[in-house]
Every structure is written in structure tokens, then in C-alpha cells.
Short mmCIF file of C-alpha atoms in Angstrom, two decimals:
data_model
loop_
_atom_site.label_atom_id
_atom_site.label_comp_id
_atom_site.label_asym_id
_atom_site.label_seq_id
_atom_site.Cartn_x
_atom_site.Cartn_y
_atom_site.Cartn_z
CA MET A 149 159.52 -18.70 77.30
CA THR A 150 157.67 -15.76 75.74
CA THR A 151 154.38 -16.61 74.03
CA LEU A 152 151.70 -14.44 72.46
CA SER A 153 149.76 -14.43 75.73
CA ASP A 154 152.74 -12.75 77.46
CA LEU A 155 152.73 -9.78 75.10
CA LYS A 156 150.71 -6.58 75.14
CA LEU A 157 149.62 -6.85 71.52
CA ASP A 158 146.34 -5.30 70.51
CA PRO A 159 143.61 -7.85 69.61
CA ALA A 160 144.08 -7.28 65.87
CA GLN A 161 147.82 -7.96 66.04
CA HIS A 162 147.29 -11.03 68.21
CA GLN A 163 144.73 -12.45 65.78
CA GLN A 164 146.90 -11.58 62.79
CA ILE A 165 149.73 -13.73 64.13
CA LYS A 166 147.36 -16.56 64.98
CA ASP A 167 146.01 -16.47 61.39
CA MET A 168 149.43 -16.07 59.76
CA ARG A 169 150.94 -18.57 57.35
CA VAL A 170 154.73 -18.32 57.50
CA MET A 171 157.22 -19.89 55.10
CA ILE A 172 161.01 -19.92 55.56
CA VAL A 173 163.04 -20.32 52.36
CA SER A 174 166.73 -20.93 53.06
CA ASP A 175 169.92 -22.22 51.47
CA ALA A 176 171.15 -23.32 54.92
CA ALA A 177 170.57 -26.91 55.97
CA PRO A 178 169.28 -27.25 59.56
CA GLU A 179 172.04 -27.56 62.19
CA ARG A 180 174.90 -27.26 59.69
CA ASN A 181 175.79 -23.64 60.46
CA GLY A 182 174.66 -20.74 62.63
CA VAL A 183 171.90 -19.59 60.25
CA GLY A 184 170.48 -23.10 59.94
CA ALA A 185 170.47 -23.47 63.73
CA TYR A 186 168.93 -20.01 64.24
CA TYR A 187 165.85 -20.78 62.16
CA GLN A 188 165.50 -24.31 63.47
CA ASP A 189 165.32 -22.82 66.97
CA LEU A 190 162.96 -20.05 65.84
CA ILE A 191 160.58 -22.64 64.39
CA GLN A 192 160.40 -24.45 67.74
CA TYR A 193 158.93 -21.36 69.39
CA MET A 194 156.98 -19.86 66.50
CA GLN A 195 155.19 -22.93 65.17
CA PRO A 196 152.57 -23.19 67.97
CA GLU A 197 151.76 -19.47 67.66
CA VAL A 198 150.95 -19.17 63.95
CA ALA A 199 148.31 -20.80 61.76
CA ASP A 200 150.87 -22.79 59.79
CA LEU A 201 154.62 -22.80 59.18
CA ALA A 202 156.63 -24.47 56.44
CA ILE A 203 160.28 -24.48 55.44
CA ILE A 204 162.02 -24.98 52.12
CA SER A 205 165.70 -25.75 52.62
CA PRO A 206 168.32 -28.35 51.68
CA ILE A 207 168.36 -31.67 53.49
CA ILE A 208 171.57 -33.55 54.26
CA ARG A 209 171.10 -37.31 54.04
CA GLU A 210 172.78 -39.80 56.35
CA ASP A 211 175.42 -40.54 53.70
CA GLY A 212 176.40 -36.84 53.66
CA SER A 213 174.86 -36.04 50.28
CA TRP A 214 172.70 -32.93 49.85
CA GLU A 215 169.10 -32.92 48.64
CA GLY A 216 167.44 -29.74 47.38
CA GLY A 217 168.95 -29.02 43.99
CA ILE A 218 172.03 -29.41 41.86
CA ASN A 219 174.90 -28.74 44.22
CA VAL A 220 178.53 -27.78 43.81
CA PRO A 221 181.10 -27.31 46.61
CA LEU A 222 181.29 -23.76 47.93
CA PRO A 223 184.59 -22.13 46.89
CA GLY A 224 186.93 -22.26 49.87
CA ASP A 225 184.76 -24.72 51.80
CA THR A 226 183.86 -28.06 50.19
CA THR A 227 181.80 -29.06 53.26
CA GLN A 228 179.24 -26.40 52.29
CA LYS A 229 177.28 -26.48 49.04
CA PHE A 230 176.07 -23.90 46.57
CA LEU A 231 172.72 -25.24 45.39
CA ILE A 232 171.00 -24.56 42.08
CA PRO A 233 167.38 -25.23 43.00
CA ASN A 234 164.38 -26.30 40.95
CA PHE A 235 162.65 -22.92 40.71
CA PHE A 236 159.45 -24.43 39.33
CA LYS A 237 159.25 -26.80 42.32
CA ILE A 238 159.77 -23.94 44.79
CA SER A 239 157.13 -21.86 42.99
CA LYS A 240 154.69 -24.78 43.11
CA GLN A 241 155.33 -25.31 46.84
CA MET A 242 154.83 -21.62 47.61
CA LYS A 243 151.63 -21.38 45.56
CA ALA A 244 150.22 -24.44 47.33
CA PHE A 245 151.13 -23.11 50.80
CA LYS A 246 149.94 -19.52 50.14
CA PRO A 247 152.21 -17.78 52.69
CA ASP A 248 151.35 -14.45 54.22
CA VAL A 249 155.01 -13.94 55.19
CA VAL A 250 158.11 -15.36 53.53
CA ILE A 251 161.31 -15.27 55.61
CA VAL A 252 164.54 -15.45 53.60
CA PRO A 253 167.74 -15.81 55.69
CA THR A 254 170.34 -16.56 53.00
CA PRO A 255 171.71 -14.90 49.83
CA GLY A 256 172.01 -18.09 47.76
CA LEU A 257 169.79 -19.01 44.82
CA ILE A 258 167.17 -20.69 47.04
CA GLY A 259 166.88 -17.53 49.12
CA LEU A 260 166.71 -15.34 46.02
CA ALA A 261 163.97 -17.56 44.60
CA GLY A 262 162.03 -17.31 47.86
CA ALA A 263 162.24 -13.51 47.96
CA TYR A 264 161.36 -13.04 44.28
CA LEU A 265 158.47 -15.52 44.27
CA GLY A 266 157.21 -14.33 47.66
CA GLN A 267 156.79 -10.72 46.56
CA LYS A 268 155.32 -11.85 43.23
CA GLN A 269 152.69 -13.86 45.10
CA GLY A 270 151.81 -10.89 47.32
CA ALA A 271 153.43 -12.15 50.52
CA ILE A 272 155.36 -9.87 52.87
CA VAL A 273 159.05 -10.72 52.44
CA LEU A 274 161.29 -10.54 55.51
CA HIS A 275 165.04 -10.92 54.90
CA GLY A 276 167.21 -12.22 57.72
CA PHE A 277 170.59 -10.53 57.19
CA HIS A 278 172.86 -12.62 59.41
CA THR A 279 176.23 -12.86 57.63
CA TRP A 280 178.28 -10.19 55.87
CA PHE A 281 179.98 -12.58 53.45
CA GLU A 282 182.08 -9.83 51.91
CA ALA A 283 184.00 -9.64 55.20
CA LEU A 284 185.05 -13.28 54.73
CA ALA A 285 186.34 -12.86 51.17
CA ASP A 286 190.01 -12.37 52.09
CA LEU A 287 189.92 -15.33 54.49
CA TYR A 288 188.49 -17.81 51.98
CA TRP A 289 189.39 -16.75 48.48
CA GLY A 290 192.27 -15.49 46.38
CA LYS A 291 192.24 -12.19 44.56
CA ILE A 292 190.25 -13.32 41.51
CA GLU A 293 187.89 -15.68 43.36
CA GLY A 294 187.39 -13.05 46.04
CA ALA A 295 186.43 -10.40 43.50
CA LEU A 296 183.96 -12.75 41.80
CA ASN A 297 182.36 -13.83 45.07
CA ARG A 298 182.16 -10.27 46.38
CA GLY A 299 180.46 -9.33 43.13
CA TYR A 300 177.93 -12.13 43.49
CA PHE A 301 177.07 -11.23 47.08
CA TRP A 302 176.80 -7.53 46.19
CA VAL A 303 174.24 -8.31 43.48
CA SER A 304 172.45 -10.87 45.64
CA ASN A 305 172.13 -8.49 48.59
CA LYS A 306 170.93 -5.68 46.34
CA LEU A 307 168.19 -7.92 44.97
CA LEU A 308 167.20 -9.25 48.39
CA PHE A 309 166.91 -5.74 49.84
CA ARG A 310 164.88 -4.64 46.80
CA TRP A 311 162.45 -7.55 47.06
CA SER A 312 162.17 -7.49 50.88
CA ASP A 313 159.72 -5.39 52.86
CA VAL A 314 161.67 -5.76 56.11
CA VAL A 315 165.24 -6.70 57.03
CA VAL A 316 166.26 -8.08 60.42
CA ALA A 317 169.81 -8.47 61.75
CA ASN A 318 171.52 -9.54 64.98
CA SER A 319 173.68 -6.48 65.62
CA ASP A 320 173.66 -2.72 65.19
CA GLU A 321 176.56 -3.05 62.75
CA MET A 322 174.57 -5.38 60.48
CA VAL A 323 171.51 -3.10 60.68
CA LYS A 324 173.69 -0.20 59.53
CA ILE A 325 175.00 -2.24 56.59
CA ALA A 326 171.41 -3.10 55.65
CA ASP A 327 170.44 0.56 55.79
CA ASP A 328 173.43 1.49 53.63
CA PHE A 329 172.36 -1.15 51.10
CA GLY A 330 168.93 0.44 50.79
CA SER A 331 166.76 -1.61 53.13
CA LYS A 332 163.18 -0.25 53.34
CA LYS A 333 162.93 -1.08 57.05
CA SER A 334 165.62 -2.59 59.28
CA TYR A 335 165.32 -3.95 62.79
CA ARG A 336 167.70 -5.55 65.26
CA VAL A 337 166.35 -8.82 66.60
CA GLY A 338 167.78 -11.16 69.19
CA THR A 339 168.77 -14.79 68.92
CA PRO A 340 166.50 -17.51 70.32
CA VAL A 341 168.08 -20.33 72.28
CA ALA A 342 167.10 -23.90 71.43
CA TYR A 343 164.21 -25.05 73.62
CA GLN A 344 166.16 -27.92 75.18
CA PHE A 345 169.11 -25.64 76.07
CA ILE A 346 166.78 -23.39 78.06
CA ASN A 347 164.40 -25.94 79.57
CA THR A 348 166.74 -28.83 80.46
CA PRO A 349 168.26 -28.25 83.93
CA PRO A 350 172.00 -27.52 83.59
CA SER A 351 174.66 -29.78 85.04
CA ALA A 352 176.61 -28.91 88.18
CA PRO A 353 177.89 -25.31 88.37
CA VAL A 354 181.42 -24.64 87.18
CA THR A 355 183.92 -23.72 89.89
CA GLN A 356 187.16 -24.04 87.91
CA VAL A 357 188.18 -24.33 84.26
CA LYS A 358 189.81 -27.65 83.37
CA LYS A 359 187.96 -28.77 80.21
CA VAL A 360 187.67 -26.39 77.25
CA LEU A 361 185.38 -26.82 74.22
CA PHE A 362 185.09 -25.19 70.80
CA ALA A 363 182.06 -26.01 68.64
CA GLY A 364 181.36 -24.59 65.21
CA ARG A 365 182.47 -24.51 61.62
CA LEU A 366 186.14 -25.34 61.22
CA ALA A 367 186.89 -22.32 59.10
CA ALA A 368 189.39 -19.48 58.87
CA GLU A 369 187.18 -16.85 60.48
CA LYS A 370 186.95 -18.91 63.69
CA ASN A 371 190.67 -18.40 64.48
CA LEU A 372 191.26 -22.08 65.23
CA GLN A 373 195.01 -21.56 65.47
CA ALA A 374 194.39 -19.63 68.71
CA ILE A 375 192.83 -22.77 70.22
CA ILE A 376 195.77 -24.93 69.14
CA ASP A 377 198.23 -22.36 70.56
CA ALA A 378 196.27 -22.30 73.83
CA ALA A 379 196.42 -26.09 74.06
CA ARG A 380 200.20 -25.98 73.60
CA SER A 381 200.65 -23.28 76.23
CA GLN A 382 198.18 -24.78 78.74
CA PRO A 383 199.08 -28.51 78.93
CA ALA A 384 197.14 -28.97 82.18
CA LEU A 385 193.87 -28.13 80.39
CA GLN A 386 191.92 -30.54 78.18
CA PHE A 387 190.73 -29.14 74.83
CA SER A 388 187.97 -30.57 72.63
CA VAL A 389 186.90 -29.33 69.19
CA SER A 390 183.70 -30.29 67.37
CA GLY A 391 182.45 -29.35 63.93
CA ASP A 392 183.40 -29.68 60.29
CA GLY A 393 184.77 -27.38 57.64
CA PRO A 394 187.71 -26.50 55.41
CA GLU A 395 190.22 -26.45 58.29
CA ARG A 396 189.38 -29.90 59.62
CA LYS A 397 192.82 -31.23 58.64
CA LEU A 398 194.44 -28.56 60.83
CA ILE A 399 192.39 -29.76 63.80
CA GLU A 400 193.00 -33.44 63.08
CA GLN A 401 196.76 -32.77 62.93
CA ALA A 402 196.64 -30.96 66.27
CA ALA A 403 194.71 -33.89 67.78
CA ARG A 404 197.49 -36.25 66.65
CA GLU A 405 200.26 -34.05 67.99
CA LEU A 406 198.86 -32.80 71.32
CA PRO A 407 197.91 -35.19 74.15
CA ASN A 408 195.46 -32.65 75.62
CA PHE A 409 193.61 -32.00 72.34
CA THR A 410 190.67 -34.08 71.04
CA TYR A 411 188.67 -33.79 67.82
CA LEU A 412 185.03 -34.84 68.36
CA GLY A 413 183.76 -34.58 64.78
CA TRP A 414 180.42 -33.07 63.88
CA LEU A 415 177.73 -33.19 66.60
CA SER A 416 173.94 -32.99 66.47
CA ARG A 417 172.28 -30.37 68.68
CA GLU A 418 171.43 -32.97 71.35
CA GLN A 419 174.99 -34.29 71.33
CA LEU A 420 176.32 -30.73 71.43
CA MET A 421 174.32 -29.85 74.53
CA ALA A 422 175.64 -32.96 76.29
CA ARG A 423 179.22 -32.03 75.36
CA ILE A 424 178.80 -28.45 76.57
CA ASP A 425 177.58 -29.81 79.90
CA GLN A 426 180.63 -32.08 80.11
CA HIS A 427 183.03 -29.12 79.74
CA ASP A 428 183.72 -26.16 81.99
CA CYS A 429 184.36 -23.56 79.33
CA LEU A 430 183.39 -22.79 75.74
CA VAL A 431 185.68 -20.62 73.60
CA LEU A 432 184.95 -18.61 70.45
CA PRO A 433 188.08 -16.62 69.51
CA SER A 434 186.77 -15.65 66.04
CA HIS A 435 188.26 -13.07 63.69
CA VAL A 436 184.77 -12.45 62.25
CA GLU A 437 181.49 -13.46 63.94
CA SER A 438 178.15 -11.77 63.21
CA PHE A 439 176.77 -12.95 66.56
CA GLY A 440 177.98 -16.28 67.97
CA THR A 441 174.96 -18.45 68.81
CA ILE A 442 177.11 -21.18 70.35
CA ALA A 443 178.31 -18.68 72.97
CA LEU A 444 174.71 -17.89 73.89
CA GLU A 445 173.98 -21.62 74.16
CA SER A 446 176.99 -22.05 76.43
CA MET A 447 175.71 -19.25 78.68
CA ALA A 448 172.29 -20.92 78.78
CA ARG A 449 173.98 -24.09 80.05
CA GLY A 450 175.82 -22.21 82.81
CA ARG A 451 179.30 -22.63 81.34
CA VAL A 452 182.23 -20.23 81.40
CA THR A 453 182.02 -18.52 78.00
CA VAL A 454 185.05 -16.89 76.37
CA VAL A 455 184.64 -14.86 73.16
CA SER A 456 186.76 -12.44 71.16
CA ARG A 457 185.77 -8.77 70.93
CA ASN A 458 185.04 -9.48 67.24
CA CYS A 459 181.92 -11.49 68.10
CA GLY A 460 178.61 -9.69 67.61
CA ILE A 461 177.33 -11.05 70.93
CA CYS A 462 179.60 -8.48 72.63
CA GLN A 463 177.36 -5.72 71.25
CA TRP A 464 174.58 -6.82 73.62
CA PRO A 465 175.39 -5.09 76.97
CA ASP A 466 173.10 -7.35 79.00
CA LEU A 467 175.02 -10.40 77.79
CA ASN A 468 178.43 -8.98 78.64
CA LYS A 469 177.88 -9.73 82.32
CA GLY A 470 178.08 -13.44 81.46
CA LEU A 471 181.02 -13.27 79.05
CA PHE A 472 184.79 -13.30 79.38
CA ILE A 473 185.93 -11.14 76.45
CA ILE A 474 189.33 -11.39 74.75
CA GLU A 475 190.40 -7.87 73.90
CA PRO A 476 192.45 -7.16 70.73
CA HIS A 477 195.70 -6.76 72.69
CA SER A 478 195.27 -10.14 74.41
CA SER A 479 194.93 -13.81 73.39
CA LEU A 480 192.91 -16.89 74.21
CA SER A 481 195.97 -18.36 75.97
CA ASP A 482 196.18 -15.28 78.19
CA MET A 483 192.48 -15.45 79.04
CA LEU A 484 192.59 -19.13 79.96
CA ALA A 485 195.66 -18.52 82.11
CA SER A 486 193.87 -15.72 83.97
CA LEU A 487 190.84 -17.94 84.55
CA GLN A 488 193.03 -20.30 86.58
CA ASN A 489 193.43 -17.53 89.17
CA ILE A 490 189.77 -16.52 89.50
CA ASP A 491 187.93 -17.38 92.70
CA ALA A 492 185.37 -20.20 92.39
CA LYS A 493 182.62 -17.97 93.79
CA LEU A 494 183.22 -15.39 91.07
CA ILE A 495 183.07 -18.07 88.36
CA LYS A 496 179.76 -19.36 89.76
CA GLN A 497 178.39 -15.83 89.91
CA LYS A 498 179.48 -15.06 86.34
CA THR A 499 178.00 -18.26 84.90
CA SER A 500 174.76 -17.79 86.85
CA GLU A 501 174.42 -14.25 85.51
CA GLY A 502 175.16 -15.56 82.03
CA ARG A 503 172.41 -18.16 82.21
CA SER A 504 169.92 -15.56 83.44
CA ALA A 505 170.96 -13.15 80.67
CA ALA A 506 170.58 -15.88 78.01
CA ASN A 507 167.08 -16.70 79.29
CA ALA A 508 166.13 -13.03 79.28
CA LEU A 509 167.44 -12.54 75.74
CA ASN A 510 165.51 -15.58 74.55
CA ASP A 511 162.28 -14.10 75.93
CA TRP A 512 163.06 -10.66 74.48
CA SER A 513 163.97 -12.16 71.11
CA MET A 514 160.73 -14.07 70.74
CA GLY A 515 158.77 -11.06 71.99
CA MET A 516 160.49 -8.96 69.30
CA TRP A 517 159.69 -11.52 66.60
CA TYR A 518 156.01 -11.70 67.61
CA SER A 519 155.73 -7.93 67.81
CA LEU A 520 157.33 -7.63 64.38
CA LEU A 521 154.98 -10.20 62.86
CA GLY A 522 152.01 -8.45 64.47
CA SER A 523 153.04 -5.14 62.90
CA LEU A 524 153.41 -6.40 59.34
CA ARG A 525 150.89 -5.02 56.90
CA ARG A 526 150.83 -5.15 53.12
CA SER A 527 150.67 -1.50 51.99
#
């Protein structure tokens, strides 16, 4: 795990990070989607290295209700909420904390409030640009709803890029979009892997694929139908799906119809790691995927990891050595069929290389974050 002592920062940069007060202001509840998980993992590593770290974000209670503002179901996905926050409360919290850096990873009203108030209070604002929501418009919304939502995200992104000093993204494609939107400075950063995924010894190495897992939001962009089709065409394999989202009924129906298909419901991160270890293979056949953190977590656990070419993780050459990639002319069913004919030694080699690559990316990612924080100066 990369720490400040591992980096060749000059003394001023090192001390700057140690003295830094960092606040994350996000519309994403921890663990509920990729962005929430990303910053929860980042906090695990960053918290011991800075003077203080705080987060303002929604909280999901045990009964499933959301705390953090007036909330309405997100169009196209009632399991996610659009929150109208108490701006005065957020302003009061930020004034009391006195952040040097405000990190804003979402384009909702909480994120907009964080960016606006952060720059007003003289903090350096860093925008995490992780999802190009406009690309999801046709999957979630009709013509009128899609136009309205695209309009909102266009305005929101314009404001965030105007109020932010720095933008970070997880792929070259997203960096280019940020640049096109008028970002002042844009950087590609990596994705940290949850501490327990890296530091807990993995289960026995995989030698053959018999149990297949999908974990993530049950939404149109994830191409869940490909998993159902694969279960139908590969009856000897056992398929499990975890998560929640607008296409949950599709998954529940498949679980009723197919004897080799199980719906696990939503899992906490600890439960998710245990389930990954219990399976041989994780699949992510998405139509749209900015990165694909779950695939990186699967690699860190030494599992066979299958992703579509649409996943941003494929843009990282060092990670490709640990991935089985579904090309546009192929399908998940085809890939799983081909895996049945691969030698056990090759599978062990591939998963071992994947775990090493995930560890290396985790170290590089945190090194990049620390170097970026050490370079920040208010002009």
C-alpha cells in the first residue's frame, strides 16, 4: 500500500499533505454505487495521511430510507434518489470544518453546493468526473425525459467545471470529455481497491470456471440480459447476481425460471468480498461502464474476470493481462464456453497476473492522488 513515505515528494509537498484538511461532498451514498464505493475506499487510504478528512453525503438507514435532504426517486431508477439538500446546513458544516480541498464526485445538487461553497470559501475544488450520464440517457429515459435530463447534466457539468480548479477521471476518454467541457486542468487517476480486498489473503486459486457472479447495479447499462442468456446456454454453470436497481424484476424472474440462476440481493462490501471468493468468475458485460471497479476487486481476489470491451478498465494496458475481454463481435455466452476449454495452469497464471496488476494499480492510484494533493496551490 502506497503511503506518503513511499513517495519522492519534496518536503514542502509532504508537509502540505500532512497539514491538509480535505472534505468530500457527494450525492452518492457509500457502497450504493461505484462512485460511493470509490470514495469510501479512497478515504480508507487517505485519512491517515492528511490532517483531517470529512464527508458530506446521504446516509441510507436500515429501513431503506435516505437521510441528507428532501429526496425524490431518480427518473428511470427508483432505487436511487435525487436529493434536494439543506444548503444552509452544508454551508455551516463547511465553514466549521474549514477545508483546504473540497472533492466533489457527483453532479447532483449536493455536489453543486459543495463546489460552489468550496470556491466561495477559498478552498481548492477538485471535481471527480466518473460518469458520463448523457451516455445513459437513451437507456433510461424516453425522448422528453431524456432531453430534460441531458439538459440538466449539461448545465451541471458546465457549472462544476467552472467552479473546479482540477478535474480527475478514470479513463482517457473521460479526460477528453472534461477538456472539451472546459476543464482548467484534467488528470487521469486510477481506482483504489478496498483495503480488505487487497490485504485479506485470497481463497484457493481458480483452476476451472463453474460458478459465475455478477455484482452491481441492476440497470440497463449493465447488459443483464447477456447474463440471463448465458445461464440458459450454459446449464452446467451456476450463476449468481447481487445488487439492486430498476431491472431487479428481470433478475428475480430469471431466478424463478432457471435452476442454475440465483438472486442474492444487495450485499455489503464485506459480504461481497466473501461472495467473490466463493465464485470462480466475475462477469461485467456492460453496454456502458466508465471503469468497472467490481472487475478490479475481482482481480484483487484472484478470480477469473470477464468484462466487455465497453468497460473503461480495458483502457488500462497493465490490467488487460488479468482480464478476459468480450469483443463486440462476441458474447458472454461465447466467452464462458471458451473458458471451459482453457488449461488450468493458464487460468491460474491469468488470475495471478490479475491480482498483481490490481495491487500495482492500487499503489499507483494512491501515489497519483498524493502527488496531486501535494501539487495543489491556490493561485
